Amino acid sequence: MQAQAIRNTVNGGSTFQSSSGRVNKDAESLLRWGLPVQEKNIREIQANLEEITYDIRAFKWNAIENDVKKTIKVLDKKSDDIMKAVAEGKRDNASEVLASMRGRLDELKVLVAAKSSDEVISLQRDILREVGRLEQMMIEKFPYEIPEEYKDLPKLRGRAVVEMTFKKPDGGKYDIEGELFKTAKMTMVVDGYNAPITAGNFVDLVKRGFYNKLEITRSDGFVVQTGDPAGEVDGFIDPKTEKIRKIPLEIFARGDKTPTYG
């Protein structure tokens, strides 16, 4: 397995929540809710648009139409308030994103009226990605202090994108959506907004090449696990301390202002 950090972003900290009482398993949605953004109007827009995902499964076209109408109403009436929450140096870009969202919402309204399910979902996801971009423009700095006792551990005050490449030891191929490949690539977003030490440790190990050529020790449809090097050593030996690096449990619960460590 080969891992490489391919992009970093700055700022961070907050919790995630679902737009309803349902269990939210949408990775992009969770990342949006995980942003340290308090502007209520953009969050309302996000919640309204994400509700379409659930409504369309039951073909609730009247509800979907209402979701779109509510989104347009908020955007038209509260765009100035939304812009005030954007960092000063990013407002020109934010204005362009808002204009694009408004045009796409009109397109979405037409697709909903035509009950074009696939096209509705595709455009909805595109608009939600613009919502996410706009929310990221509202973040100016990392919003909380990490306890001093962890000052020597690596930290990620924001997010990073990591790409991992997998190869089968027997030279076999991966069947990915009916096509065979010699390697499989997995791209993940590492969230330092909500777990800066856990994320920072992982990205640091990626940069050091710790995961290169390690075997997958567990893959059962629920989790893919690696990180156990060959030999008696169980973990990463930090060259600064010459000891196995250990990091604290790090949990950021909804409603908390900082993670809980233990």
XYZ file of C-alpha atoms in Angstrom:
262
model
C 0.000 0.000 0.000
C 1.272 3.486 -0.881
C -0.086 6.603 0.829
C 0.508 10.207 -0.102
C -0.782 13.527 1.194
C -1.916 15.442 -1.886
C -3.635 18.569 -0.562
C -4.036 20.540 2.659
C -6.522 23.188 3.691
C -6.386 25.505 6.692
C -8.743 26.491 9.534
C -11.016 24.226 11.480
C -12.905 22.995 14.488
C -16.553 22.212 15.204
C -18.963 19.323 15.376
C -21.168 17.703 12.766
C -24.874 17.177 12.901
C -27.571 15.653 10.738
C -30.170 17.745 8.977
C -32.800 15.553 10.624
C -33.133 12.815 13.213
C -31.973 10.185 10.696
C -28.530 8.662 10.839
C -26.465 10.656 8.368
C -24.142 8.403 6.350
C -23.402 10.870 3.545
C -19.670 11.641 3.715
C -19.955 14.992 1.948
C -22.809 16.050 4.213
C -20.870 15.097 7.340
C -17.893 17.107 6.162
C -20.101 20.151 5.598
C -21.700 19.843 9.034
C -18.207 19.433 10.480
C -17.147 22.912 9.425
C -16.932 25.528 12.212
C -19.664 27.660 10.670
C -22.356 29.383 12.728
C -24.157 31.375 10.009
C -27.734 30.091 10.379
C -28.991 30.994 6.899
C -26.404 28.960 5.003
C -27.052 26.072 7.383
C -30.783 26.330 6.669
C -30.076 26.257 2.941
C -27.903 23.186 3.421
C -30.547 21.407 5.522
C -33.306 22.152 3.000
C -31.255 20.855 0.085
C -30.108 17.746 1.926
C -33.725 16.916 2.763
C -34.257 16.301 -0.959
C -32.082 13.185 -0.655
C -34.616 11.602 1.696
C -37.755 12.947 0.032
C -36.812 11.674 -3.413
C -36.465 8.103 -2.178
C -40.192 8.148 -1.419
C -41.015 10.201 -4.531
C -42.358 13.037 -2.369
C -42.345 15.553 -5.192
C -44.490 18.099 -3.358
C -42.083 18.029 -0.444
C -39.118 18.357 -2.793
C -40.734 21.323 -4.508
C -41.207 22.886 -1.075
C -37.555 22.207 -0.175
C -36.430 24.103 -3.262
C -38.860 26.980 -2.674
C -37.668 27.398 0.919
C -34.046 27.379 -0.238
C -34.672 30.056 -2.863
C -36.579 32.173 -0.333
C -33.716 32.102 2.170
C -31.123 32.832 -0.488
C -33.094 35.771 -1.903
C -33.854 37.336 1.471
C -30.685 36.574 3.420
C -27.844 36.737 0.856
C -26.508 39.950 2.458
C -26.338 38.273 5.871
C -24.609 35.282 4.327
C -22.035 37.525 2.668
C -21.286 39.280 5.980
C -20.150 35.959 7.425
C -17.617 35.403 4.633
C -13.985 36.365 5.306
C -13.221 39.749 3.738
C -10.638 38.525 1.261
C -12.984 35.857 -0.076
C -16.144 37.885 -0.674
C -15.663 38.336 -4.424
C -15.428 34.583 -4.872
C -18.344 34.075 -2.492
C -20.487 36.457 -4.527
C -19.806 34.388 -7.643
C -20.724 31.186 -5.806
C -23.992 32.709 -4.562
C -24.893 33.826 -8.082
C -24.137 30.364 -9.443
C -26.238 28.743 -6.716
C -29.173 31.027 -7.483
C -29.104 30.149 -11.178
C -28.816 26.449 -10.473
C -31.735 26.576 -8.057
C -33.926 27.845 -10.887
C -32.710 24.909 -12.982
C -33.446 22.556 -10.089
C -36.980 23.921 -9.818
C -37.617 23.030 -13.465
C -36.225 19.511 -13.034
C -38.362 18.936 -9.958
C -41.476 20.003 -11.881
C -40.518 17.449 -14.565
C -39.899 14.788 -11.870
C -36.485 13.952 -13.343
C -35.099 11.994 -10.381
C -31.546 11.354 -11.584
C -31.064 14.881 -12.841
C -32.516 16.345 -9.639
C -30.079 14.384 -7.472
C -27.115 15.261 -9.699
C -27.852 18.994 -9.642
C -28.727 18.952 -5.949
C -25.313 17.490 -5.126
C -23.579 20.104 -7.305
C -25.398 22.917 -5.494
C -24.553 21.392 -2.121
C -20.881 21.335 -3.100
C -21.170 25.062 -3.756
C -22.766 25.432 -0.326
C -19.734 23.662 1.127
C -17.359 25.965 -0.732
C -19.228 28.985 0.594
C -19.133 27.641 4.147
C -15.378 27.131 3.923
C -15.005 30.781 2.912
C -16.528 31.729 6.268
C -13.651 30.193 8.229
C -10.863 32.616 9.128
C -8.893 30.774 11.808
C -8.782 27.630 13.894
C -11.507 28.233 16.487
C -10.152 26.684 19.692
C -6.971 25.939 21.624
C -5.575 22.406 21.755
C -4.506 21.422 25.304
C -0.880 22.299 26.053
C -0.147 18.769 27.242
C -0.309 17.609 23.610
C 2.032 20.298 22.252
C 4.625 17.752 21.106
C 2.191 15.724 19.006
C 1.570 16.543 15.316
C -1.655 18.424 14.618
C -3.812 19.194 11.617
C -5.589 22.520 12.043
C -7.873 22.050 9.076
C -8.240 19.253 6.547
C -6.001 17.231 4.267
C -6.713 14.939 1.344
C -4.817 11.631 1.340
C -4.666 9.172 -1.535
C -3.826 5.530 -0.871
C -2.915 3.019 -3.579
C -3.464 -0.686 -2.912
C -1.887 -3.739 -4.566
C -2.730 -7.381 -3.956
C 0.298 -9.395 -2.732
C -0.480 -12.238 -5.138
C -0.643 -9.868 -8.126
C -4.381 -10.307 -8.459
C -6.640 -7.610 -9.817
C -9.406 -5.554 -8.237
C -12.904 -5.689 -9.684
C -14.190 -2.132 -9.493
C -17.654 -1.680 -10.980
C -17.065 -4.519 -13.415
C -13.595 -3.433 -14.570
C -10.339 -5.094 -13.530
C -7.433 -3.005 -12.215
C -3.942 -3.928 -11.003
C -4.196 -1.282 -8.298
C -7.039 0.336 -6.381
C -6.954 3.933 -5.190
C -8.823 5.363 -2.243
C -9.050 9.095 -1.612
C -10.005 10.285 1.863
C -10.536 13.647 3.519
C -8.807 13.805 6.903
C -10.734 16.067 9.274
C -8.620 18.162 11.615
C -11.536 20.465 12.384
C -12.983 17.914 14.786
C -9.970 15.723 15.631
C -6.768 17.763 15.095
C -4.431 15.367 16.927
C -5.848 12.157 15.438
C -5.802 13.731 11.975
C -2.387 15.321 12.478
C -0.858 12.038 13.584
C -2.250 10.196 10.559
C -1.077 12.817 8.046
C 2.360 12.936 9.698
C 2.705 9.155 9.348
C 1.605 9.364 5.721
C 4.279 11.970 5.007
C 6.899 9.805 6.720
C 5.965 6.834 4.515
C 4.964 4.749 7.527
C 2.077 3.078 5.680
C 4.030 2.267 2.517
C 4.040 -1.471 1.797
C 2.093 -2.300 4.964
C -0.432 -5.106 4.692
C -4.142 -4.666 5.252
C -4.824 -6.481 8.535
C -8.621 -6.220 8.408
C -11.129 -5.681 5.609
C -14.619 -6.934 6.364
C -17.009 -4.539 4.661
C -17.240 -2.423 7.807
C -13.668 -1.178 8.202
C -10.340 -1.337 6.371
C -7.498 -1.509 8.884
C -3.712 -1.256 8.581
C -0.808 0.167 10.567
C 0.876 -2.895 12.072
C 4.499 -3.014 10.869
C 6.453 -6.249 10.593
C 8.434 -7.423 13.603
C 7.881 -7.003 17.329
C 7.253 -3.267 17.216
C 3.560 -2.466 17.506
C 3.222 1.037 16.098
C 5.381 3.996 15.080
C 8.639 4.716 16.904
C 8.932 8.499 17.200
C 12.548 9.458 16.398
C 12.364 12.334 18.892
C 11.492 10.141 21.872
C 12.620 6.739 20.544
C 9.365 5.384 21.933
C 6.080 4.263 20.403
C 4.018 7.348 19.725
C 0.691 7.308 21.515
C -2.123 9.783 20.984
C -5.168 10.466 23.171
C -8.732 9.452 22.487
C -10.304 12.494 20.818
C -14.094 12.902 20.650
C -15.962 16.002 19.469
C -19.636 15.651 20.431
C -22.433 17.770 19.071
C -22.919 20.877 21.186
C -19.371 20.886 22.577
C -17.001 23.746 21.811
C -13.837 21.630 21.888
C -13.010 17.920 21.677
C -12.919 15.746 24.796
C -9.588 14.047 25.385
C -8.833 10.900 27.308
